[in-house]
mmCIF file of C-alpha atoms in Angstrom:
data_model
loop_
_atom_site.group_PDB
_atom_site.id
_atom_site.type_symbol
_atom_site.label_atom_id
_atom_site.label_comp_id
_atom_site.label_asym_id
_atom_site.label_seq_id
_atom_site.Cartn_x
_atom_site.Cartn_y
_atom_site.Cartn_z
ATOM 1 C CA UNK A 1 101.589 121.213 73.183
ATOM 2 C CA UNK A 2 101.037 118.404 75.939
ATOM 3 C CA UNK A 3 97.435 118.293 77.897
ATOM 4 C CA UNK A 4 97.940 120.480 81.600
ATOM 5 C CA UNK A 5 98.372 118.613 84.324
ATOM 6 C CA UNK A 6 95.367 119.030 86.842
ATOM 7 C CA UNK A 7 96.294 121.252 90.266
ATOM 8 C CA UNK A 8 96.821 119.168 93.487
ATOM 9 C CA UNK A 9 97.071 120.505 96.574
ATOM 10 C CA UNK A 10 98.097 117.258 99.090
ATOM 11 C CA UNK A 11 98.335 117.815 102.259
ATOM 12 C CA UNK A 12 100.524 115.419 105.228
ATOM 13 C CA UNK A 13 98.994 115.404 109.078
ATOM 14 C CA UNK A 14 101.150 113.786 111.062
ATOM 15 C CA UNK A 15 99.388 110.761 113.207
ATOM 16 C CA UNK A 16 102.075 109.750 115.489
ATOM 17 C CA UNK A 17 103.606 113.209 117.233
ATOM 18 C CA UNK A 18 100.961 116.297 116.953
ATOM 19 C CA UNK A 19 103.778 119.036 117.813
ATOM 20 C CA UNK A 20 104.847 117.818 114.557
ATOM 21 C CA UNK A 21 103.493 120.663 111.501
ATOM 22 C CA UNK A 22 101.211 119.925 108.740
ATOM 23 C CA UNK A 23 102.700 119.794 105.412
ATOM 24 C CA UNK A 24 100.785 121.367 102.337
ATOM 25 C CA UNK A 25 102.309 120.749 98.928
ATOM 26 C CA UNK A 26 100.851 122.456 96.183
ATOM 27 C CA UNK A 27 101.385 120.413 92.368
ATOM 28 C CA UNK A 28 101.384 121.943 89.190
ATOM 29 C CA UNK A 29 100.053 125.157 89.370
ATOM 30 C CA UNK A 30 101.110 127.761 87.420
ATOM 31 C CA UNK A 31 103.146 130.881 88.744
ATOM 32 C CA UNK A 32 102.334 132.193 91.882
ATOM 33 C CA UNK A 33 98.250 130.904 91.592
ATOM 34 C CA UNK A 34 99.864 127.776 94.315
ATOM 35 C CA UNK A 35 99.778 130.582 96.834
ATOM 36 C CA UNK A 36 96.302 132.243 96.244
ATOM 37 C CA UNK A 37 95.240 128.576 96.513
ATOM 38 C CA UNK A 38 97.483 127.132 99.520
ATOM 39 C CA UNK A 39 96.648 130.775 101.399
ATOM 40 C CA UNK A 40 93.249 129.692 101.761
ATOM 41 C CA UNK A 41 94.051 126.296 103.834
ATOM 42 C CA UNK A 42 96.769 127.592 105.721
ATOM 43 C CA UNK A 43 94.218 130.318 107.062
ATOM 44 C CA UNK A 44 91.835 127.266 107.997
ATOM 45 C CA UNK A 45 94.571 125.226 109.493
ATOM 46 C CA UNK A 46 97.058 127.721 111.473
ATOM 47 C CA UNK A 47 99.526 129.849 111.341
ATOM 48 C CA UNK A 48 102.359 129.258 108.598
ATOM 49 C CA UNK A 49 105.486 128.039 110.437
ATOM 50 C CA UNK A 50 107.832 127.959 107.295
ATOM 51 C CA UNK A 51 107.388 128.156 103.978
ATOM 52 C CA UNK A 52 109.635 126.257 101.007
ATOM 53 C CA UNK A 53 109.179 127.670 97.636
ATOM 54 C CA UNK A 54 110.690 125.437 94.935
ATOM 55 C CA UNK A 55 112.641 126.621 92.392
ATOM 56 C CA UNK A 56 109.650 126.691 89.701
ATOM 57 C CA UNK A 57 107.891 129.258 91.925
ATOM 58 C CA UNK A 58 110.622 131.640 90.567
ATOM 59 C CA UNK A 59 110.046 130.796 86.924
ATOM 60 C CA UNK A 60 107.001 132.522 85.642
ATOM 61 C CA UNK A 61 104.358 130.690 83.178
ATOM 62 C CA UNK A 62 105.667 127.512 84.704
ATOM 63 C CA UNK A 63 104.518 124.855 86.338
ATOM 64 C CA UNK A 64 105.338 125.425 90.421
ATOM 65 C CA UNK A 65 105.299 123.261 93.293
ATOM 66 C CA UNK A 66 104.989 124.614 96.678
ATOM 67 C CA UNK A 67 105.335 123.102 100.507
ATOM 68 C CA UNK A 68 104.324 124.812 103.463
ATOM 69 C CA UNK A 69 104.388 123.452 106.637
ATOM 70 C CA UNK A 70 102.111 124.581 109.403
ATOM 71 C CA UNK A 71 102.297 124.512 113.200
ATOM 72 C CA UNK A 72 99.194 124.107 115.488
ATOM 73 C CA UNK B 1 97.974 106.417 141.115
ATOM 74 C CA UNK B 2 96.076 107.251 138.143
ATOM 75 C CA UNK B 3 94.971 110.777 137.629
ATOM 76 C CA UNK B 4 93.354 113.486 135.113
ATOM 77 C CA UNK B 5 96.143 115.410 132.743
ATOM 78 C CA UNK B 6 95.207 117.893 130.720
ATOM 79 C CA UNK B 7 96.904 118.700 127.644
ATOM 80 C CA UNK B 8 96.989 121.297 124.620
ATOM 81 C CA UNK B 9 95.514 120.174 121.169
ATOM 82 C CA UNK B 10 95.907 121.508 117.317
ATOM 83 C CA UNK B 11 91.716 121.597 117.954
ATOM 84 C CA UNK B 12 90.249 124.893 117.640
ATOM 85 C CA UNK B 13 86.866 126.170 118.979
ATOM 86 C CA UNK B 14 86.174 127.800 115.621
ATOM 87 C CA UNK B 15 85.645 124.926 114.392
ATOM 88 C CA UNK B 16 83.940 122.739 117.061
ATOM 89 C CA UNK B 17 81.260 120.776 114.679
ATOM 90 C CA UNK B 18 84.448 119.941 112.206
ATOM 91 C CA UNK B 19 85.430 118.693 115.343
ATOM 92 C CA UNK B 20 83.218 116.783 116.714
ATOM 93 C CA UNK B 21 82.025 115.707 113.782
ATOM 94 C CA UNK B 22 85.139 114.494 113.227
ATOM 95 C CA UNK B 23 85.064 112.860 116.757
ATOM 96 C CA UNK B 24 81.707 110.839 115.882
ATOM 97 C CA UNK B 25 83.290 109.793 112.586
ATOM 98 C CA UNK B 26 86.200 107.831 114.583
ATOM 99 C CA UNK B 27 83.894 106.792 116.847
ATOM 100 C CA UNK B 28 80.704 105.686 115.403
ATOM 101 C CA UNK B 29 79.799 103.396 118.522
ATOM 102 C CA UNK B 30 80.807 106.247 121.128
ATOM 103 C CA UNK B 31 78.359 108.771 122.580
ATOM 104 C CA UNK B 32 79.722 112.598 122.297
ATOM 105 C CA UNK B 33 78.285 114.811 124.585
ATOM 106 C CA UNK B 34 78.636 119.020 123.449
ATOM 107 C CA UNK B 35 77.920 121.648 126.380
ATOM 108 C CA UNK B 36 77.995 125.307 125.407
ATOM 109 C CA UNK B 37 78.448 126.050 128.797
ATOM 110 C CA UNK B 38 81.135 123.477 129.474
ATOM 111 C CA UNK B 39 79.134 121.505 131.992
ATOM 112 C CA UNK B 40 79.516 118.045 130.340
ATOM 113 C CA UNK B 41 81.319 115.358 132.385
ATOM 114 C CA UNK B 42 84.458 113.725 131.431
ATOM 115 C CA UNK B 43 84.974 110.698 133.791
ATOM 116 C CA UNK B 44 88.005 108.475 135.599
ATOM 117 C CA UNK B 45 89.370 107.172 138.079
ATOM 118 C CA UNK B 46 86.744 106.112 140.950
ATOM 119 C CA UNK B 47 87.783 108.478 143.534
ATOM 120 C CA UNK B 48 88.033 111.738 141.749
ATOM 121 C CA UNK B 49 86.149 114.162 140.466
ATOM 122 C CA UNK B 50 84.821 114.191 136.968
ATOM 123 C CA UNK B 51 86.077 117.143 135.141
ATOM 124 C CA UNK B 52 83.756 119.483 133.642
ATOM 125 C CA UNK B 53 84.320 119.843 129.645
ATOM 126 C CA UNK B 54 82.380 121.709 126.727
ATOM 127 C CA UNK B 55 83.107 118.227 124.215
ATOM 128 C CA UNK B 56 83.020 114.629 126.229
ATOM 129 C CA UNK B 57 83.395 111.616 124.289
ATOM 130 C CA UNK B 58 82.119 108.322 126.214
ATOM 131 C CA UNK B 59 82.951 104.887 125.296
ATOM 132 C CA UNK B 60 81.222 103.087 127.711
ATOM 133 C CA UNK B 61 78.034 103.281 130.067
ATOM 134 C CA UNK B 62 77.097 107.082 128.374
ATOM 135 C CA UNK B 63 74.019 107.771 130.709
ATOM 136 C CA UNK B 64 75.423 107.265 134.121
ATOM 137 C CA UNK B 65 77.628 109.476 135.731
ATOM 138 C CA UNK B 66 79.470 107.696 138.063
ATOM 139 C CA UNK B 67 83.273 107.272 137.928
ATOM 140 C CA UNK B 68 84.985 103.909 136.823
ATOM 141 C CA UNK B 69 84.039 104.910 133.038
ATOM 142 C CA UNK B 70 87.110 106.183 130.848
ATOM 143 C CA UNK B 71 85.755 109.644 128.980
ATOM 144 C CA UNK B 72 88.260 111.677 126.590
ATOM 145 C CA UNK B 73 87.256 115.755 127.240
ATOM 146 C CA UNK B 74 88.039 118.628 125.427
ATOM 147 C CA UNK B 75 87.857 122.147 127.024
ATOM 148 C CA UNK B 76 87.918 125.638 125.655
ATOM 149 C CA UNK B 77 90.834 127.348 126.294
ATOM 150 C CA UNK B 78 90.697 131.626 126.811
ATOM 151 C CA UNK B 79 92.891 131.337 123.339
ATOM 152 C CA UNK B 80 90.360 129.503 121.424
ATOM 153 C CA UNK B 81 92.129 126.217 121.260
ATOM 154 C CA UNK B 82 90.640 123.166 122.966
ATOM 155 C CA UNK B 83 92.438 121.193 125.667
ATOM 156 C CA UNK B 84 92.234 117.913 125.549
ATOM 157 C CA UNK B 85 91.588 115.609 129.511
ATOM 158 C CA UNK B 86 91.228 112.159 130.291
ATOM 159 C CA UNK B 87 92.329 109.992 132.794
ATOM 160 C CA UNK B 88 95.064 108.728 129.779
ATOM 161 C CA UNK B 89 96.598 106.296 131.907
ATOM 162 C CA UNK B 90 93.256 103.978 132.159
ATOM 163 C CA UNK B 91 91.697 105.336 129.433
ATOM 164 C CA UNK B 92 93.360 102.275 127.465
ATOM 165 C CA UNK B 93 90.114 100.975 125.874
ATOM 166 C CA UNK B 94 90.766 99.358 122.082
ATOM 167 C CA UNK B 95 88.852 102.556 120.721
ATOM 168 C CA UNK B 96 91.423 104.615 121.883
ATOM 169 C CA UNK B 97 94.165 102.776 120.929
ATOM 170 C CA UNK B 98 95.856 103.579 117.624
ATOM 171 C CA UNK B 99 97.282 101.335 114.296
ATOM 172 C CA UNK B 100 100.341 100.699 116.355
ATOM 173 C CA UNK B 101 98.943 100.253 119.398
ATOM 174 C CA UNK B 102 99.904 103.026 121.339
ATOM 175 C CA UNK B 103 97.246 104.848 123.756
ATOM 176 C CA UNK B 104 97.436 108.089 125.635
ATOM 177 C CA UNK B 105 96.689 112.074 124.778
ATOM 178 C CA UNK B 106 99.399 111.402 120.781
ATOM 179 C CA UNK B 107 97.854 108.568 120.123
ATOM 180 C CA UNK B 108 94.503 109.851 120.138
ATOM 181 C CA UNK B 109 95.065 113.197 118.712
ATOM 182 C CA UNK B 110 96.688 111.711 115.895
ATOM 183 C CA UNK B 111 93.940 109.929 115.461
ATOM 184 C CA UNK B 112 91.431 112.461 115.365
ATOM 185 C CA UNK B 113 93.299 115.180 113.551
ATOM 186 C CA UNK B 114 93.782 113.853 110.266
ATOM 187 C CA UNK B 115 89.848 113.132 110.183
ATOM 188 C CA UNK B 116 89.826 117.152 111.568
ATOM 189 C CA UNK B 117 91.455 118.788 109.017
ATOM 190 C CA UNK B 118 89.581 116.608 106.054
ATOM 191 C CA UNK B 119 86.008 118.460 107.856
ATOM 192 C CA UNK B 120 88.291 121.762 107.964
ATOM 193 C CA UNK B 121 89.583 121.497 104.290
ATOM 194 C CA UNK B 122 85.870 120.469 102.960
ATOM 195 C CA UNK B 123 84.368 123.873 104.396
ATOM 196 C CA UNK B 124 87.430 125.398 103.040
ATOM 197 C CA UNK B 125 86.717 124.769 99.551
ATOM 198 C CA UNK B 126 83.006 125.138 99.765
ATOM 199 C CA UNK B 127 83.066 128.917 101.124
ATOM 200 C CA UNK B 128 86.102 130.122 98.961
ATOM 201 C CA UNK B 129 85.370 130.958 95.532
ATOM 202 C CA UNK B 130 89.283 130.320 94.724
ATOM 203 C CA UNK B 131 88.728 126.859 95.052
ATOM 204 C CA UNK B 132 86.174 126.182 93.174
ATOM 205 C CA UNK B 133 86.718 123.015 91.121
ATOM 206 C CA UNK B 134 88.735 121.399 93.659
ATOM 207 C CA UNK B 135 87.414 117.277 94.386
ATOM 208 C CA UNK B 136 89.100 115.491 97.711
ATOM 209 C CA UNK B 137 90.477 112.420 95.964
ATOM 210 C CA UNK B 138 91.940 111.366 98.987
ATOM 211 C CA UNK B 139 92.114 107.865 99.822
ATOM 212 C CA UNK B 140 90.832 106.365 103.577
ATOM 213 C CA UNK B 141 93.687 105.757 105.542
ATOM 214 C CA UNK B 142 96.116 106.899 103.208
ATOM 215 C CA UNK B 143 99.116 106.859 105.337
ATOM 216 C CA UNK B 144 102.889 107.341 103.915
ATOM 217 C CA UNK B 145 105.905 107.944 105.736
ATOM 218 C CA UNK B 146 108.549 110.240 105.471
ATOM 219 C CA UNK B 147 112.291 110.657 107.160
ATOM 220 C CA UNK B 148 112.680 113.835 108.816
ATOM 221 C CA UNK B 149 115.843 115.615 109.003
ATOM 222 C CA UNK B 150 117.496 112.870 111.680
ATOM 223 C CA UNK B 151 116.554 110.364 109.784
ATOM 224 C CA UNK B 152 113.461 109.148 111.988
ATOM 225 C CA UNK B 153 110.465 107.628 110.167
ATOM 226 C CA UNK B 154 107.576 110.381 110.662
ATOM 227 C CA UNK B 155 104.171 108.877 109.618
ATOM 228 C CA UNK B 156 101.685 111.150 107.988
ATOM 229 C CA UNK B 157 98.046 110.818 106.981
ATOM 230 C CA UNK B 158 97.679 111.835 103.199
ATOM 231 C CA UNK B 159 94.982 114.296 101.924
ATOM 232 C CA UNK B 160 94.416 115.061 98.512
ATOM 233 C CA UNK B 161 92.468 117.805 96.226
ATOM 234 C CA UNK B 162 92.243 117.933 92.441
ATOM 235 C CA UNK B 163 91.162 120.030 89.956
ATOM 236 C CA UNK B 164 91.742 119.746 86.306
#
């Protein structure tokens, strides 16, 4: 069985237009524990303006990827 | 003629010292003035008033008041958020002129924001316990760009937590 792959949360600011959203992808987590961990920066950084699961989030005992973009 | 304009910012009053911490961090040379009671002056054009402000950063002459000296502001707003005011159209001083050499109110809060959410993001993980573990292995001035859905070239500062 390979090694895990460690959890990354990465998240994109835009610099050049600020009505632009925030981005926060969420790497490698497992299941639905990207959310319990992305829900905690989204409540820091704003309200959610949409939300793309990928299609791993559906899978459980996977590994899921997650991007959220925020508005100010 | 050149005048004040105020205009709305992703900056929120919850979190003023991520704020202007993040302020002094762009700015190590600048003075930043911080008025609870929003009494701090943001100065232009000679001429006008100054504009009162509860967050005034000052990149030149900080201990006189008098006009002539470009100041950015930031003001409370009754929804939390802060405004941001400056004389933009003078306020053109190489501080407050970004990578690509564009000044005025973007400019600057693209600037400050991606500096912002790194001070937001590190008291994020140190007061939730669901984070714990998470490092910022982000990289200074980490910037990668992106096409949005026209096909423009959207630039984006990069921020990045691990755990393993």
């Amino acid at each position: 069985m390979g090694k895990t792959k460690s959890e990354i949360i990465e998240i994109l600011v835009p610099v050049d237009d600020p009505d632009l959203p925030i981005n926060i992808d969420a790497l490698n987590f497992e299941g639905d524990a990207c959310s319990l961990a992305t829900a905690e920066f989204e409540k820091a950084l704003g309200k959610v303006e949409s939300k793309k699961l990928k299609p791993e989030f559906r899978k459980k005992k996977v590994k899921a990827q997650r991007n959220i973009k925020l508005g100010n | 003629m050149s005048h004040y304009t105020e205009v709305k910012s992703a900056f929120n009053s919850e979190h003023t010292d991520e704020m202007v911490s993040a302020l002094k961090e762009l700015w190590p040379e600048a003075t930043v003035l911080v008025s609870e009671e929003g009494t701090a002056k943001c100065r232009g054009w000679p001429g006008q008033q100054p504009r009162n402000c509860h967050v005034v950063v000052r990149f030149r002459n900080p201990n006189i008041e008098k006009q002539g000296n470009y100041d950015i502001g930031f003001v409370k707003r009754a929804d939390g958020s802060y405004s941001m005011i400056s004389d933009w159209y003078a306020c053109t001083y190489p501080e407050a002129t970004n990578d690509q050499g564009r000044t005025g109110s973007n400019a600057v809060e693209g600037m400050i924001k991606p500096l912002y959410t790194k001070n937001l993001m590190k008291k994020t993980l140190k007061k939730n316990k669901r984070l714990r573990g998470f490092k910022d292995i982000s990289k200074r001035n980490d910037i990668v760009t992106k096409k949005d859905k026209n096909g423009k070239n959207v630039r984006y500062a990069r921020l990045r937590y691990q755990r393993s």
